Amino acid sequence: MYCLQSQRNGLTGHLESISAWLSKTDNAWLQPDGKGKWGWEELPYWLKGYANIGYMLHDDSMITEAKWWIENVLHNQRSNGDFGPMQLKNGKRDVWNNMPMLWVLQSYYEYSNDARVLQFMTNYFKWELSVPDEDFLEDYWENSRGGDNLYSVYWLYNHTGESWLLQLAEKLHRNTANWRQKDNLPNWHNVNIAESFREPAQYYLLSRDKTDLDATYNDFKLVRNLYGQVPGGMFGADENARKGYDDPRQGVETCGMVEQMTSDQMLLASTGDPFWADNCEDVAFNTFPAAFMPDYRSLRYLTAPNMINSDGKNHSPGIANEGPFLMMNPFSNRCCQHNHSAGWVYYAENSWMATPDNGLAAQLYTAGSVTAKVGDGAQVQLVTDTHYPFDEIIHITVKTAKAVSFPLYLRIPSWSEFHNDADVLVNGKKVPVVPRAAAYVKLNGIWHNGDQIELRLPMRVQLREWPRNKNSVSVQYGPLTFSLKIKEQYVQKDSRAYVQGDSKWQESADTKAWPAYEIYPASPWNYGLLADRSKLNSLFTVKKKAWPKDNDPFTINTVPIEIEASGKQIPSWTIDQYGLCSVLPQSPVQVEGPFVKLTLVPMGAARVRISAFPQVR
Ligand SMILES: [Zn+2]
């Protein structure tokens, strides 16, 4: 919840006052004919997170602001059913930017039950069904991302049950890029991959052809095998994944992280496979938080597992992008600047899910509460209290007006397989089940008001080895990966001087209130680790510290857990001609001299970081 509050106080909560893309004058999103300026993905990217944070925090002013935009979108639907900015590509209507706006409307409906949304989407989908195939989803982005549109069509079908919507679903699949190829993808753009690899599994819900479902798993594995031999749950694809650029110094775009987490949540919901929750945690805890300054007032376009500076220089071709893509800037970059808003709020929304047997599943552990109808229709509230992943215990309290019977599922993360000693207690008594990793514990029972459920997930240090990335190693503690604690030196910069691409300020914006930052390492970073699997207990010491007063565990000076380790500096591992840490040396590395004590911090808190270490002897 602290992340949502930080976002409200940060860029997400104030973006309207500084980004011209959210301008209320001459904005194509506000015109019935869809003509005008600023008519692209930025408004819905921002609104899908901003509005939902408002709903979740019960923030009237955010809800009112979001509603203003939503009312305009609803009001400006054209008579043929089409809506939004009139984007034409080669004379054909490009519908990409409408896809995230449909998600905004779905969330708004789930919050408000405003029936106009169902009629609006019905009208729009009838129009989409009327567009000839040869004019439909022809441009690059919409063609890659048809799965986003498919998601909305299923959503409406689940509300109205009108069978013609399934014809549109078939049409969307038919005209979307082919994400079902063996050993290849339609394109290698990082965000497209994270967003679109799920399309075959989405279509599987209609086709029931197992090869569709398998295609999504295969895409995931293909990308991880080639570019994801790194900690943090993502893959090195700066802009586009490039052959030969698979070292942990390659980054991923912040939009890519948000879309990966969103895809994981959708796949978790449709397959029930906790594999997707594991990946979602990995990205959310280890990669996503480091993309932002701790106050969520600026962010960077690219974040990598091994990243020893975060400056405003050009690092191409070491990374794919030319320009200041590593610095923290409120204007980094036009897409991520708006699209980052949904990352944490979607995570929270997907923390609980309904199950087919009228129960509830705890999917992503986070403090908060869910109110739901269960069993024969009784309403219950479940309140979760935890600092997971910085805490091994998750407490859930049942609140109900009367005794109620329903199954309750608790997800056991895959990382617990290493020691297999997870436990579940109900009202202080151990439940006689053996929790299995990467599966669910099912608690059948009659629940009473005040019942207490306690899930214990003991964490221990484990190593992950990356034989295909020079035999490097990363340190795990539960779902957290740990990075070298590097002293961070922050240098404030004029963000306007580093505006990237088509990012645009509102003319009235106070640029001094929204500075950019470079971050440099103020202590050595080129250490290798002594990593002997048989001596984990003696080589690594876990130090638990007080929970941070400001509730932010993702800042190096206030992290609640540190790990002491041993290593040696590797003098030959230096900064290369592109200003990046050079590619990992092959492990093991022989280095003279004694071992020194190293401090490791959670990877999500390290904004300059080494997370995949060479092994030293
Ligand atoms: Zn982006």
Coordinates of C-alpha atoms and ligand atoms in Angstrom, one line a residue:
M1 CA 0.0 0.0 0.0
Y2 CA 2.9 2.3 0.7
C3 CA 3.9 2.1 -3.0
L4 CA 0.4 3.3 -4.1
Q5 CA 0.6 6.2 -1.6
S6 CA 4.1 7.0 -2.9
Q7 CA 2.8 7.0 -6.4
R8 CA -0.1 9.2 -5.5
N9 CA 2.4 11.7 -4.0
G10 CA 4.7 11.2 -6.9
L11 CA 4.6 11.2 -10.7
T12 CA 1.4 9.2 -11.1
G13 CA -0.6 11.6 -8.9
H14 CA 0.8 14.7 -10.5
L15 CA 1.4 13.7 -14.1
E16 CA -1.5 15.8 -15.5
S17 CA 0.2 19.0 -14.3
I18 CA 3.4 18.3 -16.2
S19 CA 2.8 16.0 -19.2
A20 CA 1.4 17.7 -22.2
W21 CA 0.0 14.3 -23.3
L22 CA -2.6 14.8 -20.6
S23 CA -3.5 18.3 -21.7
K24 CA -7.1 19.2 -21.6
T25 CA -7.0 21.6 -24.5
D26 CA -7.1 20.4 -28.1
N27 CA -6.7 16.8 -26.9
A28 CA -7.9 14.2 -29.5
W29 CA -9.2 12.1 -26.6
L30 CA -11.7 14.8 -25.9
Q31 CA -13.0 15.4 -29.5
P32 CA -16.0 13.4 -30.9
D33 CA -14.2 13.3 -34.3
G34 CA -11.0 12.1 -32.6
K35 CA -9.0 14.9 -34.2
G36 CA -6.5 17.1 -32.3
K37 CA -3.2 16.7 -30.5
W38 CA -2.0 14.1 -27.9
G39 CA -4.0 11.3 -29.3
W40 CA -2.0 8.2 -28.6
E41 CA -1.5 5.6 -25.8
E42 CA -0.3 8.0 -23.0
L43 CA -3.6 9.0 -21.6
P44 CA -5.0 5.4 -21.2
Y45 CA -1.6 4.2 -20.0
W46 CA -1.7 6.7 -17.2
L47 CA -5.4 6.4 -16.5
K48 CA -5.5 2.6 -16.1
G49 CA -3.2 3.0 -13.1
Y50 CA -4.2 6.4 -11.8
A51 CA -7.9 5.6 -11.7
N52 CA -7.4 2.2 -10.0
I53 CA -5.1 3.7 -7.4
G54 CA -7.9 6.2 -6.7
Y55 CA -10.4 3.4 -6.3
M56 CA -8.1 1.4 -4.1
L57 CA -7.1 4.3 -1.8
H58 CA -10.7 5.6 -1.8
D59 CA -9.2 8.9 -2.9
D60 CA -12.1 11.1 -4.0
S61 CA -10.1 13.7 -5.8
M62 CA -8.3 11.0 -7.9
I63 CA -11.6 9.3 -8.6
T64 CA -13.2 12.6 -9.6
E65 CA -10.3 13.4 -12.0
A66 CA -10.4 10.0 -13.5
K67 CA -14.1 10.2 -13.9
W68 CA -13.8 13.4 -15.9
W69 CA -11.7 11.7 -18.5
I70 CA -13.9 8.6 -18.5
E71 CA -17.1 10.7 -19.0
N72 CA -15.5 12.4 -22.0
V73 CA -14.6 9.1 -23.6
L74 CA -18.0 7.7 -23.0
H75 CA -19.7 10.8 -24.3
N76 CA -17.6 11.1 -27.4
Q77 CA -18.3 7.7 -28.9
R78 CA -19.0 8.1 -32.6
S79 CA -22.3 7.0 -34.2
N80 CA -20.7 4.0 -35.8
G81 CA -19.4 2.7 -32.4
D82 CA -15.7 3.7 -32.9
F83 CA -14.1 6.0 -30.4
G84 CA -10.9 7.7 -29.4
P85 CA -8.2 9.5 -31.4
M86 CA -8.7 9.0 -35.1
Q87 CA -5.3 7.4 -35.8
L88 CA -4.8 6.3 -39.4
K89 CA -1.8 4.3 -40.6
N90 CA -1.5 3.9 -44.4
G91 CA -5.1 4.9 -44.6
K92 CA -6.2 2.2 -42.2
R93 CA -7.7 2.8 -38.8
D94 CA -5.2 2.0 -36.1
V95 CA -7.0 0.9 -32.9
W96 CA -4.0 0.2 -30.6
N97 CA -4.5 3.2 -28.3
N98 CA -8.1 2.1 -27.7
M99 CA -7.0 -1.2 -26.2
P100 CA -5.7 0.2 -22.9
M101 CA -8.7 2.6 -22.7
L102 CA -11.0 -0.4 -22.8
W103 CA -9.1 -1.7 -19.7
V104 CA -9.7 1.7 -18.1
L105 CA -13.5 1.3 -18.8
Q106 CA -13.5 -2.2 -17.4
S107 CA -12.0 -1.2 -14.1
Y108 CA -14.3 1.8 -13.9
Y109 CA -17.3 -0.6 -14.4
E110 CA -16.0 -2.9 -11.7
Y111 CA -15.8 0.0 -9.4
S112 CA -19.1 1.7 -10.3
N113 CA -21.4 -0.8 -12.1
D114 CA -22.1 2.0 -14.6
A115 CA -24.1 0.2 -17.2
R116 CA -23.1 2.7 -19.9
V117 CA -19.7 0.9 -20.1
L118 CA -21.3 -2.3 -21.3
Q119 CA -23.3 -0.5 -24.0
F120 CA -20.3 1.5 -25.1
M121 CA -18.1 -1.6 -25.4
T122 CA -20.9 -3.5 -27.2
N123 CA -21.2 -0.6 -29.8
Y124 CA -17.4 -0.5 -30.2
F125 CA -17.0 -4.3 -30.7
K126 CA -19.9 -4.3 -33.2
W127 CA -17.9 -1.7 -35.1
E128 CA -14.7 -3.8 -34.9
L129 CA -16.6 -6.8 -36.2
S130 CA -17.7 -4.7 -39.2
V131 CA -14.1 -3.7 -40.2
P132 CA -12.9 -6.0 -43.1
D133 CA -10.0 -8.3 -42.1
E134 CA -7.6 -6.7 -44.5
D135 CA -8.0 -3.4 -42.7
F136 CA -7.9 -4.7 -39.2
L137 CA -4.8 -4.8 -36.8
E138 CA -2.5 -4.1 -39.7
D139 CA 0.0 -1.7 -38.0
Y140 CA 3.0 -2.8 -35.9
W141 CA 1.8 -2.1 -32.3
E142 CA -1.9 -3.2 -32.8
N143 CA -0.8 -6.2 -34.7
S144 CA 1.5 -7.4 -32.0
R145 CA -0.9 -6.6 -29.2
G146 CA -4.2 -8.0 -30.3
G147 CA -4.3 -10.1 -27.1
D148 CA -5.1 -6.9 -25.2
N149 CA -8.2 -6.3 -27.3
L150 CA -9.1 -10.0 -26.9
Y151 CA -9.0 -9.7 -23.1
S152 CA -11.7 -6.9 -23.3
V153 CA -13.9 -8.9 -25.6
Y154 CA -13.9 -11.9 -23.2
W155 CA -14.6 -9.6 -20.4
L156 CA -17.7 -8.2 -22.1
Y157 CA -18.7 -11.7 -23.1
N158 CA -18.6 -12.8 -19.5
H159 CA -20.9 -9.9 -18.6
T160 CA -23.4 -10.0 -21.5
G161 CA -23.0 -13.6 -23.0
E162 CA -23.6 -12.4 -26.5
S163 CA -22.3 -15.0 -28.8
W164 CA -21.2 -12.7 -31.7
L165 CA -18.5 -11.5 -29.3
L166 CA -16.8 -14.9 -29.8
Q167 CA -16.8 -14.2 -33.6
L168 CA -14.9 -11.0 -32.8
A169 CA -12.5 -13.0 -30.6
E170 CA -11.8 -15.3 -33.5
K171 CA -11.2 -12.4 -35.8
L172 CA -8.9 -10.7 -33.3
H173 CA -6.8 -13.9 -33.0
R174 CA -6.8 -14.3 -36.8
N175 CA -5.4 -10.8 -37.4
T176 CA -2.9 -10.7 -34.5
A177 CA 0.7 -11.4 -35.1
N178 CA 1.6 -15.1 -34.9
W179 CA 3.0 -15.7 -31.4
R180 CA 2.7 -19.5 -31.9
Q181 CA 5.8 -20.0 -34.0
K182 CA 8.2 -22.6 -32.9
D183 CA 11.6 -21.1 -31.9
N184 CA 10.8 -17.6 -33.2
L185 CA 8.7 -14.6 -32.4
P186 CA 7.0 -12.1 -34.7
N187 CA 9.3 -9.4 -33.3
W188 CA 11.8 -9.0 -30.5
H189 CA 10.7 -5.7 -28.9
N190 CA 10.8 -6.1 -25.2
V191 CA 7.4 -4.7 -24.4
N192 CA 5.7 -6.5 -27.2
I193 CA 7.2 -9.8 -25.9
A194 CA 6.1 -9.2 -22.3
E195 CA 2.7 -8.1 -23.4
S196 CA 1.9 -10.4 -26.4
F197 CA 3.5 -13.8 -25.6
R198 CA 0.3 -14.6 -23.7
E199 CA -2.0 -14.2 -26.7
P200 CA -2.0 -17.9 -27.6
A201 CA -2.9 -18.9 -24.0
Q202 CA -5.7 -16.3 -24.1
Y203 CA -7.0 -17.8 -27.4
Y204 CA -6.8 -21.2 -25.8
L205 CA -9.8 -20.3 -23.6
L206 CA -11.8 -20.3 -26.8
S207 CA -10.0 -22.9 -28.9
R208 CA -9.3 -25.5 -26.2
D209 CA -6.4 -26.6 -28.3
K210 CA -3.6 -27.4 -26.0
T211 CA -1.0 -26.4 -28.6
D212 CA -2.2 -22.8 -28.1
L213 CA -1.6 -22.9 -24.4
D214 CA 1.8 -24.6 -24.9
A215 CA 2.8 -21.8 -27.3
T216 CA 2.7 -19.2 -24.5
Y217 CA 4.9 -21.4 -22.3
N218 CA 7.2 -22.0 -25.2
D219 CA 7.5 -18.3 -25.9
F220 CA 8.3 -17.6 -22.3
K221 CA 11.0 -20.3 -22.2
L222 CA 12.5 -19.3 -25.6
V223 CA 13.0 -15.7 -24.4
R224 CA 14.3 -16.7 -21.0
N225 CA 16.7 -19.3 -22.5
L226 CA 18.2 -16.8 -25.0
Y227 CA 18.1 -13.5 -23.0
G228 CA 16.9 -14.3 -19.5
Q229 CA 19.8 -16.2 -18.0
V230 CA 19.9 -13.5 -15.3
P231 CA 18.2 -12.8 -12.0
G232 CA 15.1 -10.5 -11.7
G233 CA 12.6 -12.4 -13.8
M234 CA 13.0 -10.4 -17.0
F235 CA 15.3 -10.6 -20.0
G236 CA 17.9 -8.4 -21.6
A237 CA 16.2 -6.6 -24.5
D238 CA 17.0 -2.9 -24.0
E239 CA 14.7 -1.9 -26.9
N240 CA 14.8 -5.1 -28.9
A241 CA 16.6 -8.3 -27.9
R242 CA 19.7 -8.6 -30.1
K243 CA 21.7 -11.8 -30.8
G244 CA 24.9 -11.8 -28.7
Y245 CA 23.6 -9.2 -26.2
D246 CA 22.5 -11.5 -23.3
D247 CA 24.8 -10.4 -20.5
P248 CA 23.1 -9.2 -17.3
R249 CA 24.2 -5.6 -18.2
Q250 CA 21.4 -5.6 -20.8
G251 CA 18.3 -3.8 -19.5
V252 CA 14.6 -4.0 -19.9
E253 CA 12.2 -1.1 -20.3
T254 CA 9.9 -0.2 -17.4
C255 CA 6.9 -0.7 -19.6
G256 CA 8.2 -4.3 -20.2
M257 CA 8.2 -4.9 -16.5
V258 CA 4.6 -3.7 -16.1
E259 CA 3.4 -5.7 -19.0
Q260 CA 5.2 -8.8 -17.8
M261 CA 3.6 -8.6 -14.4
T262 CA 0.2 -8.0 -16.0
S263 CA 0.6 -11.0 -18.3
D264 CA 1.7 -13.1 -15.4
Q265 CA -1.5 -12.1 -13.5
M266 CA -3.7 -12.9 -16.4
L267 CA -2.1 -16.2 -17.0
L268 CA -2.3 -17.0 -13.3
A269 CA -6.0 -16.3 -13.3
S270 CA -6.8 -18.4 -16.4
T271 CA -4.4 -21.3 -15.8
G272 CA -4.2 -21.4 -12.0
D273 CA -0.5 -22.3 -12.6
P274 CA 1.5 -20.8 -9.7
F275 CA 4.5 -20.6 -12.1
W276 CA 3.1 -17.3 -13.2
A277 CA 2.9 -16.0 -9.7
D278 CA 6.5 -16.9 -9.1
N279 CA 7.6 -14.9 -12.1
C280 CA 5.4 -12.0 -11.2
E281 CA 7.0 -11.9 -7.7
D282 CA 10.5 -12.1 -9.2
V283 CA 9.8 -9.0 -11.4
A284 CA 7.9 -7.1 -8.8
F285 CA 10.4 -7.5 -5.9
N286 CA 13.7 -7.5 -7.7
T287 CA 13.4 -5.5 -10.9
F288 CA 10.4 -3.1 -10.8
P289 CA 11.1 -1.0 -7.7
A290 CA 14.7 -0.2 -8.8
A291 CA 13.3 1.5 -11.9
F292 CA 12.2 4.5 -9.8
M293 CA 13.6 7.0 -7.4
P294 CA 12.4 6.0 -3.9
D295 CA 9.8 8.9 -4.0
Y296 CA 8.3 7.7 -7.3
R297 CA 8.8 11.2 -8.7
S298 CA 11.1 10.0 -11.5
L299 CA 12.0 6.8 -13.2
R300 CA 14.3 5.4 -15.8
Y301 CA 13.6 3.7 -19.2
L302 CA 16.0 0.8 -18.7
T303 CA 17.0 -1.2 -15.7
A304 CA 19.5 -4.1 -15.8
P305 CA 20.6 -6.8 -13.2
N306 CA 24.2 -5.5 -13.5
M307 CA 24.1 -1.7 -13.8
I308 CA 26.9 0.3 -12.4
N309 CA 25.7 3.8 -13.4
S310 CA 22.5 5.5 -14.0
D311 CA 23.6 8.5 -16.0
G312 CA 22.4 10.8 -18.8
K313 CA 24.9 9.7 -21.4
N314 CA 24.5 7.7 -24.5
H315 CA 25.6 4.0 -24.1
S316 CA 24.7 2.7 -27.5
P317 CA 25.5 0.3 -29.0
G318 CA 26.3 -1.4 -25.6
I319 CA 22.6 -1.0 -25.1
A320 CA 20.3 -0.8 -28.0
N321 CA 18.9 2.7 -27.3
E322 CA 20.7 6.0 -28.3
G323 CA 20.2 8.7 -25.8
P324 CA 20.0 9.3 -22.0
F325 CA 18.0 6.2 -21.3
L326 CA 19.6 5.2 -18.0
M327 CA 19.0 8.3 -15.9
M328 CA 16.1 8.9 -13.5
N329 CA 13.9 11.5 -15.2
P330 CA 10.3 12.4 -14.7
F331 CA 10.2 12.4 -18.5
S332 CA 11.7 8.9 -19.0
N333 CA 10.4 8.0 -21.5
R334 CA 7.0 9.0 -22.8
C335 CA 5.6 5.5 -22.7
C336 CA 7.0 4.4 -19.3
Q337 CA 6.3 7.8 -17.8
H338 CA 2.6 7.1 -18.2
N339 CA 2.5 3.3 -18.2
H340 CA 4.3 2.6 -15.0
S341 CA 1.2 3.8 -13.1
A342 CA -0.5 0.4 -13.2
G343 CA 2.3 -1.9 -12.0
W344 CA 1.7 -2.0 -8.3
V345 CA -2.1 -1.5 -8.3
Y346 CA -2.7 -4.4 -10.7
Y347 CA -0.4 -6.4 -8.4
A348 CA -2.6 -5.6 -5.4
E349 CA -5.9 -6.2 -7.4
N350 CA -4.6 -9.7 -8.3
S351 CA -3.5 -10.6 -4.9
W352 CA -6.7 -12.6 -4.3
M353 CA -8.6 -14.6 -6.9
A354 CA -11.9 -16.5 -6.9
T355 CA -11.8 -20.2 -7.4
P356 CA -14.2 -22.4 -9.5
D357 CA -15.5 -24.1 -6.3
N358 CA -16.7 -20.8 -4.8
G359 CA -13.6 -20.3 -2.7
L360 CA -10.7 -17.9 -2.6
A361 CA -7.1 -18.2 -3.5
A362 CA -4.3 -16.1 -2.0
Q363 CA -2.1 -15.6 -5.0
L364 CA 0.3 -12.7 -4.4
Y365 CA 1.0 -12.0 -0.8
T366 CA 0.6 -8.4 0.2
A367 CA -0.9 -6.5 3.1
G368 CA -4.5 -5.5 2.5
S369 CA -8.0 -6.9 2.5
V370 CA -10.4 -8.6 0.1
T371 CA -14.2 -8.6 0.4
A372 CA -15.9 -11.4 -1.6
K373 CA -18.9 -13.7 -1.9
V374 CA -18.0 -17.3 -1.1
G375 CA -19.7 -20.6 -0.6
D376 CA -23.4 -20.3 -1.0
G377 CA -23.2 -16.5 -1.5
A378 CA -22.2 -15.2 2.0
Q379 CA -19.9 -12.2 2.1
V380 CA -16.6 -12.4 3.9
Q381 CA -13.6 -10.2 4.4
L382 CA -10.1 -11.5 4.6
V383 CA -7.5 -9.2 6.0
T384 CA -3.8 -9.9 5.3
D385 CA -1.1 -8.6 7.5
T386 CA 2.5 -9.2 6.4
H387 CA 5.7 -7.6 5.3
Y388 CA 6.3 -10.4 2.8
P389 CA 8.7 -10.7 1.0
F390 CA 10.7 -9.2 3.9
D391 CA 8.8 -11.4 6.3
E392 CA 8.4 -15.2 6.4
I393 CA 4.9 -15.1 8.0
I394 CA 1.6 -14.1 6.4
H395 CA -1.3 -13.6 8.8
I396 CA -4.9 -13.7 7.5
T397 CA -7.9 -12.8 9.6
V398 CA -11.4 -13.9 8.7
K399 CA -14.2 -11.4 9.2
T400 CA -17.7 -12.7 8.7
A401 CA -21.1 -12.0 10.1
K402 CA -21.9 -15.7 10.5
A403 CA -20.1 -19.0 10.2
V404 CA -19.4 -19.8 6.5
S405 CA -18.1 -22.7 4.6
F406 CA -15.7 -22.3 1.7
P407 CA -12.4 -23.6 0.5
L408 CA -9.4 -21.3 1.0
Y409 CA -6.2 -21.9 -1.1
L410 CA -2.8 -20.6 -0.2
R411 CA -0.1 -20.5 -2.8
I412 CA 3.2 -22.0 -1.8
P413 CA 6.0 -20.3 -3.8
S414 CA 8.4 -22.5 -5.9
W415 CA 11.5 -21.1 -4.0
S416 CA 10.3 -23.0 -0.9
E417 CA 11.2 -26.3 -2.6
F418 CA 14.8 -26.0 -1.5
H419 CA 13.9 -26.7 2.2
N420 CA 10.3 -27.9 2.1
D421 CA 9.3 -26.7 5.5
A422 CA 6.4 -24.4 4.9
D423 CA 3.7 -24.6 7.5
V424 CA 0.1 -23.6 7.8
L425 CA -1.6 -22.9 11.2
V426 CA -5.3 -22.2 11.8
N427 CA -6.0 -20.6 15.1
G428 CA -2.6 -21.5 16.3
K429 CA -2.8 -25.2 15.4
K430 CA -0.7 -26.8 12.7
V431 CA -2.8 -28.1 9.8
P432 CA -2.0 -31.7 9.0
V433 CA -1.0 -31.1 5.4
V434 CA 2.5 -31.0 3.9
P435 CA 2.6 -27.9 1.8
R436 CA 4.3 -28.6 -1.6
A437 CA 6.2 -25.9 -3.4
A438 CA 4.7 -24.5 -6.6
A439 CA 1.3 -25.7 -5.6
Y440 CA -1.6 -24.7 -3.3
V441 CA -2.6 -25.7 0.2
K442 CA -6.4 -26.2 0.3
L443 CA -8.1 -25.5 3.6
N444 CA -11.6 -26.8 3.7
G445 CA -13.6 -25.7 6.6
I446 CA -16.2 -23.7 8.3
W447 CA -14.8 -20.3 9.0
H448 CA -15.8 -18.1 11.9
N449 CA -15.4 -14.4 12.6
G450 CA -11.9 -13.8 13.9
D451 CA -10.4 -17.1 12.7
Q452 CA -6.6 -16.7 12.2
I453 CA -4.7 -18.3 9.4
E454 CA -0.9 -18.2 9.5
L455 CA 1.3 -19.2 6.6
R456 CA 5.0 -19.7 7.5
L457 CA 7.4 -19.7 4.6
P458 CA 10.9 -20.1 6.1
M459 CA 13.6 -18.4 3.9
R460 CA 17.2 -19.4 3.7
V461 CA 20.1 -18.3 1.5
Q462 CA 20.2 -20.2 -1.8
L463 CA 22.4 -19.8 -4.9
R464 CA 21.2 -19.6 -8.5
E465 CA 23.9 -20.4 -11.0
W466 CA 23.9 -19.1 -14.6
P467 CA 26.1 -21.6 -16.5
R468 CA 25.1 -20.0 -19.8
N469 CA 26.1 -16.5 -18.5
K470 CA 29.8 -17.2 -17.7
N471 CA 28.9 -19.5 -14.8
S472 CA 27.9 -16.4 -12.8
V473 CA 25.9 -16.7 -9.6
S474 CA 23.2 -14.8 -7.8
V475 CA 22.1 -15.0 -4.2
Q476 CA 18.5 -15.7 -3.2
Y477 CA 16.7 -15.4 0.0
G478 CA 13.1 -16.5 -0.4
P479 CA 11.8 -14.6 -3.4
L480 CA 14.4 -11.9 -3.0
T481 CA 17.6 -11.7 -5.0
F482 CA 20.5 -9.8 -3.4
S483 CA 22.9 -7.3 -5.0
L484 CA 26.1 -5.9 -3.9
K485 CA 25.6 -2.8 -1.7
I486 CA 27.2 0.0 -3.7
K487 CA 27.2 3.4 -2.2
E488 CA 24.9 5.6 -4.4
Q489 CA 25.9 9.1 -5.3
Y490 CA 22.9 11.1 -6.6
V491 CA 23.5 14.1 -8.9
Q492 CA 20.6 16.4 -9.6
K493 CA 20.1 17.5 -13.2
D494 CA 17.8 19.7 -15.2
S495 CA 15.2 17.2 -16.5
R496 CA 14.2 19.4 -19.4
A497 CA 17.7 19.2 -20.8
Y498 CA 17.4 15.4 -21.0
V499 CA 13.8 15.1 -22.4
Q500 CA 13.7 12.0 -24.5
G501 CA 11.9 11.5 -27.8
D502 CA 8.5 13.1 -27.9
S503 CA 8.0 13.6 -24.2
K504 CA 6.5 17.0 -23.8
W505 CA 6.1 19.4 -20.8
Q506 CA 2.9 21.2 -20.0
E507 CA 3.8 24.9 -20.5
S508 CA 2.8 25.7 -16.9
A509 CA 4.8 22.9 -15.4
D510 CA 7.4 23.8 -12.7
T511 CA 10.4 22.0 -14.0
K512 CA 12.5 22.8 -10.9
A513 CA 10.0 20.7 -8.8
W514 CA 10.6 17.7 -11.1
P515 CA 14.4 17.3 -11.4
A516 CA 16.2 14.4 -13.0
Y517 CA 19.0 12.4 -11.2
E518 CA 22.1 10.6 -12.3
I519 CA 23.3 7.9 -9.9
Y520 CA 26.9 6.9 -9.7
P521 CA 28.7 4.3 -7.7
A522 CA 30.6 5.8 -4.8
S523 CA 32.3 2.6 -3.8
P524 CA 33.9 -0.3 -5.8
W525 CA 31.5 -2.5 -7.7
N526 CA 33.7 -5.1 -9.4
Y527 CA 33.6 -7.9 -6.9
G528 CA 33.3 -11.6 -7.4
L529 CA 31.7 -13.8 -4.8
L530 CA 32.9 -16.9 -2.9
A531 CA 30.0 -19.2 -3.6
D532 CA 30.2 -22.7 -2.3
R533 CA 26.9 -24.4 -2.2
S534 CA 28.1 -26.8 0.5
K535 CA 29.0 -24.0 2.9
L536 CA 26.1 -21.7 2.6
N537 CA 25.6 -21.3 6.3
S538 CA 29.1 -20.3 7.0
L539 CA 29.6 -18.1 3.9
F540 CA 26.4 -16.1 4.2
T541 CA 25.0 -14.4 7.3
V542 CA 21.5 -12.9 7.1
K543 CA 21.1 -9.7 9.1
K544 CA 17.5 -8.6 9.9
K545 CA 17.0 -4.9 10.7
A546 CA 14.1 -2.8 11.8
W547 CA 11.2 -2.2 9.4
P548 CA 11.8 1.2 7.8
K549 CA 9.9 4.0 9.5
D550 CA 8.6 5.3 6.1
N551 CA 7.5 1.8 5.1
D552 CA 9.8 1.8 2.1
P553 CA 11.9 -1.4 2.1
F554 CA 13.3 -0.7 -1.4
T555 CA 16.0 2.0 -0.5
I556 CA 19.5 0.8 0.3
N557 CA 19.9 2.7 3.5
T558 CA 16.7 1.4 5.1
V559 CA 16.4 -2.1 3.8
P560 CA 15.1 -4.5 6.5
I561 CA 17.4 -7.4 5.5
E562 CA 21.1 -7.4 4.5
I563 CA 23.3 -10.4 3.9
E564 CA 27.0 -10.6 4.6
A565 CA 29.1 -12.5 2.2
S566 CA 32.7 -13.0 1.1
G567 CA 34.4 -12.0 -2.1
K568 CA 37.3 -10.5 -3.9
Q569 CA 37.7 -7.5 -6.1
I570 CA 38.4 -8.4 -9.8
P571 CA 40.7 -5.6 -11.1
S572 CA 40.4 -6.7 -14.7
W573 CA 36.6 -6.3 -14.6
T574 CA 36.2 -2.7 -15.5
I575 CA 34.0 -0.2 -17.3
D576 CA 34.1 -0.7 -21.1
Q577 CA 34.1 1.7 -24.0
Y578 CA 30.4 2.2 -23.9
G579 CA 30.4 3.3 -20.2
L580 CA 28.8 0.0 -19.0
C581 CA 30.3 -2.6 -16.7
S582 CA 32.0 -4.9 -19.1
V583 CA 30.6 -8.3 -19.9
L584 CA 31.0 -10.8 -17.1
P585 CA 34.4 -12.7 -16.9
Q586 CA 34.2 -16.5 -17.2
S587 CA 33.9 -18.0 -13.7
P588 CA 35.6 -19.2 -11.7
V589 CA 38.0 -16.2 -11.7
Q590 CA 41.4 -16.6 -10.0
V591 CA 42.3 -13.5 -8.1
E592 CA 45.2 -12.9 -5.8
G593 CA 44.8 -11.7 -2.2
P594 CA 42.5 -12.4 0.7
F595 CA 38.7 -12.5 0.7
V596 CA 36.9 -9.5 2.0
K597 CA 33.5 -9.1 3.7
L598 CA 30.8 -7.8 1.4
T599 CA 27.3 -6.6 2.2
L600 CA 24.4 -7.5 -0.1
V601 CA 21.1 -5.8 -0.2
P602 CA 17.8 -6.7 -1.8
M603 CA 18.1 -6.2 -5.6
G604 CA 14.9 -4.1 -5.8
A605 CA 16.5 -1.6 -3.5
A606 CA 19.8 -1.3 -5.4
R607 CA 19.6 1.3 -8.1
V608 CA 23.2 0.8 -9.1
R609 CA 23.9 -2.9 -8.7
I610 CA 25.7 -6.1 -9.4
S611 CA 23.2 -9.0 -9.1
A612 CA 24.9 -11.7 -11.2
F613 CA 28.4 -12.1 -9.7
P614 CA 31.4 -13.8 -11.1
Q615 CA 32.6 -16.7 -8.8
V616 CA 36.1 -16.1 -7.4
R617 CA 38.7 -18.4 -5.9
Ligands
ZN1 ZN 8.0 2.4 -21.9

